[in-house]
């Protein structure tokens, strides 16, 4: 729920509306979210390293790859904590 902008209270309401048992307590919820964040970051880093290695092979270079990139944020300006970026090998 946190990754769609909601927290434990929204999860509790969803479970009650769906006639599901109560979800975990706040401490367990925070622990689960921390684990998900750690695993997501590790997976993203591994994926980006693999993509960079593939691009180096395609471009036949060691440490210099030409790319085109773009990015966007959830709100105007660069102060948002939620954003995405893309890089495409040229």
mmCIF file with all atom_site columns, C-alpha atoms in Angstrom:
data_model
loop_
_atom_site.group_PDB
_atom_site.id
_atom_site.type_symbol
_atom_site.label_atom_id
_atom_site.label_alt_id
_atom_site.label_comp_id
_atom_site.label_asym_id
_atom_site.label_entity_id
_atom_site.label_seq_id
_atom_site.pdbx_PDB_ins_code
_atom_site.Cartn_x
_atom_site.Cartn_y
_atom_site.Cartn_z
_atom_site.occupancy
_atom_site.B_iso_or_equiv
_atom_site.pdbx_formal_charge
_atom_site.auth_seq_id
_atom_site.auth_comp_id
_atom_site.auth_asym_id
_atom_site.auth_atom_id
_atom_site.pdbx_PDB_model_num
ATOM 1  C CA . UNK A 1 1  ? 0.000   0.000   0.000   1.00 0.00 ? 1  UNK A CA 1
ATOM 2  C CA . UNK A 1 2  ? 2.849   2.369   0.708   1.00 0.00 ? 2  UNK A CA 1
ATOM 3  C CA . UNK A 1 3  ? 3.996   2.215   -2.888  1.00 0.00 ? 3  UNK A CA 1
ATOM 4  C CA . UNK A 1 4  ? 0.649   3.549   -4.084  1.00 0.00 ? 4  UNK A CA 1
ATOM 5  C CA . UNK A 1 5  ? 0.790   6.428   -1.614  1.00 0.00 ? 5  UNK A CA 1
ATOM 6  C CA . UNK A 1 6  ? -1.155  4.763   1.184   1.00 0.00 ? 6  UNK A CA 1
ATOM 7  C CA . UNK A 1 7  ? -0.119  3.339   4.544   1.00 0.00 ? 7  UNK A CA 1
ATOM 8  C CA . UNK A 1 8  ? -1.278  0.822   7.113   1.00 0.00 ? 8  UNK A CA 1
ATOM 9  C CA . UNK A 1 9  ? -4.593  2.610   7.867   1.00 0.00 ? 9  UNK A CA 1
ATOM 10 C CA . UNK A 1 10 ? -5.605  2.272   4.207   1.00 0.00 ? 10 UNK A CA 1
ATOM 11 C CA . UNK A 1 11 ? -4.599  -1.386  4.228   1.00 0.00 ? 11 UNK A CA 1
ATOM 12 C CA . UNK A 1 12 ? -6.713  -1.940  7.354   1.00 0.00 ? 12 UNK A CA 1
ATOM 13 C CA . UNK A 1 13 ? -9.719  -0.259  5.702   1.00 0.00 ? 13 UNK A CA 1
ATOM 14 C CA . UNK A 1 14 ? -9.247  -2.296  2.513   1.00 0.00 ? 14 UNK A CA 1
ATOM 15 C CA . UNK A 1 15 ? -9.122  -5.531  4.526   1.00 0.00 ? 15 UNK A CA 1
ATOM 16 C CA . UNK A 1 16 ? -12.283 -4.629  6.460   1.00 0.00 ? 16 UNK A CA 1
ATOM 17 C CA . UNK A 1 17 ? -14.163 -3.736  3.254   1.00 0.00 ? 17 UNK A CA 1
ATOM 18 C CA . UNK A 1 18 ? -13.091 -7.026  1.661   1.00 0.00 ? 18 UNK A CA 1
ATOM 19 C CA . UNK A 1 19 ? -14.009 -9.020  4.811   1.00 0.00 ? 19 UNK A CA 1
ATOM 20 C CA . UNK A 1 20 ? -10.389 -10.066 5.253   1.00 0.00 ? 20 UNK A CA 1
ATOM 21 C CA . UNK A 1 21 ? -8.638  -10.552 8.596   1.00 0.00 ? 21 UNK A CA 1
ATOM 22 C CA . UNK A 1 22 ? -6.787  -7.608  10.107  1.00 0.00 ? 22 UNK A CA 1
ATOM 23 C CA . UNK A 1 23 ? -3.361  -7.000  8.589   1.00 0.00 ? 23 UNK A CA 1
ATOM 24 C CA . UNK A 1 24 ? -0.129  -6.849  10.552  1.00 0.00 ? 24 UNK A CA 1
ATOM 25 C CA . UNK A 1 25 ? 0.724   -4.327  13.280  1.00 0.00 ? 25 UNK A CA 1
ATOM 26 C CA . UNK A 1 26 ? 2.590   -1.083  12.460  1.00 0.00 ? 26 UNK A CA 1
ATOM 27 C CA . UNK A 1 27 ? 5.989   -2.458  13.531  1.00 0.00 ? 27 UNK A CA 1
ATOM 28 C CA . UNK A 1 28 ? 5.690   -5.523  11.290  1.00 0.00 ? 28 UNK A CA 1
ATOM 29 C CA . UNK A 1 29 ? 4.325   -3.370  8.452   1.00 0.00 ? 29 UNK A CA 1
ATOM 30 C CA . UNK A 1 30 ? 7.347   -1.063  8.689   1.00 0.00 ? 30 UNK A CA 1
ATOM 31 C CA . UNK A 1 31 ? 9.720   -4.038  8.752   1.00 0.00 ? 31 UNK A CA 1
ATOM 32 C CA . UNK A 1 32 ? 8.061   -5.560  5.671   1.00 0.00 ? 32 UNK A CA 1
ATOM 33 C CA . UNK A 1 33 ? 8.223   -2.228  3.811   1.00 0.00 ? 33 UNK A CA 1
ATOM 34 C CA . UNK A 1 34 ? 11.908  -1.842  4.687   1.00 0.00 ? 34 UNK A CA 1
ATOM 35 C CA . UNK A 1 35 ? 12.642  -5.335  3.353   1.00 0.00 ? 35 UNK A CA 1
ATOM 36 C CA . UNK A 1 36 ? 10.698  -4.652  0.147   1.00 0.00 ? 36 UNK A CA 1
ATOM 37 C CA . UNK A 1 37 ? 12.619  -1.387  -0.333  1.00 0.00 ? 37 UNK A CA 1
ATOM 38 C CA . UNK A 1 38 ? 15.982  -3.126  0.194   1.00 0.00 ? 38 UNK A CA 1
ATOM 39 C CA . UNK A 1 39 ? 15.172  -5.943  -2.231  1.00 0.00 ? 39 UNK A CA 1
ATOM 40 C CA . UNK A 1 40 ? 13.735  -3.518  -4.813  1.00 0.00 ? 40 UNK A CA 1
ATOM 41 C CA . UNK A 1 41 ? 16.868  -1.365  -4.672  1.00 0.00 ? 41 UNK A CA 1
ATOM 42 C CA . UNK A 1 42 ? 19.168  -4.387  -4.997  1.00 0.00 ? 42 UNK A CA 1
ATOM 43 C CA . UNK A 1 43 ? 17.171  -5.698  -7.958  1.00 0.00 ? 43 UNK A CA 1
ATOM 44 C CA . UNK A 1 44 ? 17.150  -2.288  -9.667  1.00 0.00 ? 44 UNK A CA 1
ATOM 45 C CA . UNK A 1 45 ? 20.916  -1.893  -9.187  1.00 0.00 ? 45 UNK A CA 1
ATOM 46 C CA . UNK A 1 46 ? 21.604  -5.383  -10.549 1.00 0.00 ? 46 UNK A CA 1
ATOM 47 C CA . UNK A 1 47 ? 19.358  -4.728  -13.548 1.00 0.00 ? 47 UNK A CA 1
ATOM 48 C CA . UNK A 1 48 ? 21.035  -1.386  -14.311 1.00 0.00 ? 48 UNK A CA 1
ATOM 49 C CA . UNK A 1 49 ? 24.532  -2.882  -13.996 1.00 0.00 ? 49 UNK A CA 1
ATOM 50 C CA . UNK A 1 50 ? 23.563  -5.672  -16.371 1.00 0.00 ? 50 UNK A CA 1
ATOM 51 C CA . UNK A 1 51 ? 22.121  -3.163  -18.869 1.00 0.00 ? 51 UNK A CA 1
ATOM 52 C CA . UNK A 1 52 ? 25.282  -1.022  -18.659 1.00 0.00 ? 52 UNK A CA 1
ATOM 53 C CA . UNK A 1 53 ? 27.488  -4.059  -19.268 1.00 0.00 ? 53 UNK A CA 1
ATOM 54 C CA . UNK A 1 54 ? 25.377  -5.053  -22.286 1.00 0.00 ? 54 UNK A CA 1
ATOM 55 C CA . UNK A 1 55 ? 25.563  -1.512  -23.691 1.00 0.00 ? 55 UNK A CA 1
ATOM 56 C CA . UNK A 1 56 ? 29.360  -1.490  -23.311 1.00 0.00 ? 56 UNK A CA 1
ATOM 57 C CA . UNK A 1 57 ? 29.544  -4.726  -25.302 1.00 0.00 ? 57 UNK A CA 1
ATOM 58 C CA . UNK A 1 58 ? 27.239  -3.375  -28.021 1.00 0.00 ? 58 UNK A CA 1
ATOM 59 C CA . UNK A 1 59 ? 29.102  -0.044  -28.202 1.00 0.00 ? 59 UNK A CA 1
ATOM 60 C CA . UNK A 1 60 ? 32.530  -1.768  -28.092 1.00 0.00 ? 60 UNK A CA 1
ATOM 61 C CA . UNK A 1 61 ? 33.877  0.664   -25.479 1.00 0.00 ? 61 UNK A CA 1
ATOM 62 C CA . UNK A 1 62 ? 35.283  0.294   -21.993 1.00 0.00 ? 62 UNK A CA 1
ATOM 63 C CA . UNK A 1 63 ? 34.114  3.291   -19.963 1.00 0.00 ? 63 UNK A CA 1
ATOM 64 C CA . UNK A 1 64 ? 32.477  5.633   -22.463 1.00 0.00 ? 64 UNK A CA 1
ATOM 65 C CA . UNK A 1 65 ? 28.946  4.994   -23.703 1.00 0.00 ? 65 UNK A CA 1
ATOM 66 C CA . UNK A 1 66 ? 26.776  7.522   -25.563 1.00 0.00 ? 66 UNK A CA 1
ATOM 67 C CA . UNK A 1 67 ? 23.207  7.644   -24.239 1.00 0.00 ? 67 UNK A CA 1
ATOM 68 C CA . UNK A 1 68 ? 20.075  9.749   -24.497 1.00 0.00 ? 68 UNK A CA 1
ATOM 69 C CA . UNK A 1 69 ? 18.101  10.350  -21.317 1.00 0.00 ? 69 UNK A CA 1
ATOM 70 C CA . UNK A 1 70 ? 14.978  11.936  -19.903 1.00 0.00 ? 70 UNK A CA 1
ATOM 71 C CA . UNK A 1 71 ? 13.343  12.191  -16.497 1.00 0.00 ? 71 UNK A CA 1
ATOM 72 C CA . UNK A 1 72 ? 10.159  13.292  -14.795 1.00 0.00 ? 72 UNK A CA 1
ATOM 73 C CA . UNK A 1 73 ? 8.941   13.929  -11.259 1.00 0.00 ? 73 UNK A CA 1
ATOM 74 C CA . UNK A 1 74 ? 5.583   13.453  -9.564  1.00 0.00 ? 74 UNK A CA 1
ATOM 75 C CA . UNK A 1 75 ? 5.296   17.187  -8.845  1.00 0.00 ? 75 UNK A CA 1
ATOM 76 C CA . UNK A 1 76 ? 6.690   20.284  -10.533 1.00 0.00 ? 76 UNK A CA 1
ATOM 77 C CA . UNK A 1 77 ? 10.318  21.031  -9.814  1.00 0.00 ? 77 UNK A CA 1
ATOM 78 C CA . UNK A 1 78 ? 13.085  18.773  -8.662  1.00 0.00 ? 78 UNK A CA 1
ATOM 79 C CA . UNK A 1 79 ? 12.060  18.608  -4.983  1.00 0.00 ? 79 UNK A CA 1
ATOM 80 C CA . UNK A 1 80 ? 9.744   15.599  -5.332  1.00 0.00 ? 80 UNK A CA 1
ATOM 81 C CA . UNK A 1 81 ? 10.989  12.344  -3.829  1.00 0.00 ? 81 UNK A CA 1
ATOM 82 C CA . UNK A 1 82 ? 9.182   10.344  -6.514  1.00 0.00 ? 82 UNK A CA 1
ATOM 83 C CA . UNK A 1 83 ? 10.533  10.370  -10.054 1.00 0.00 ? 83 UNK A CA 1
ATOM 84 C CA . UNK A 1 84 ? 11.689  8.243   -12.947 1.00 0.00 ? 84 UNK A CA 1
ATOM 85 C CA . UNK A 1 85 ? 14.377  8.518   -15.563 1.00 0.00 ? 85 UNK A CA 1
ATOM 86 C CA . UNK A 1 86 ? 15.261  6.640   -18.699 1.00 0.00 ? 86 UNK A CA 1
ATOM 87 C CA . UNK A 1 87 ? 18.513  6.189   -20.567 1.00 0.00 ? 87 UNK A CA 1
ATOM 88 C CA . UNK A 1 88 ? 18.694  4.771   -24.061 1.00 0.00 ? 88 UNK A CA 1
ATOM 89 C CA . UNK A 1 89 ? 21.920  3.728   -25.732 1.00 0.00 ? 89 UNK A CA 1
ATOM 90 C CA . UNK A 1 90 ? 22.562  5.817   -28.817 1.00 0.00 ? 90 UNK A CA 1
#
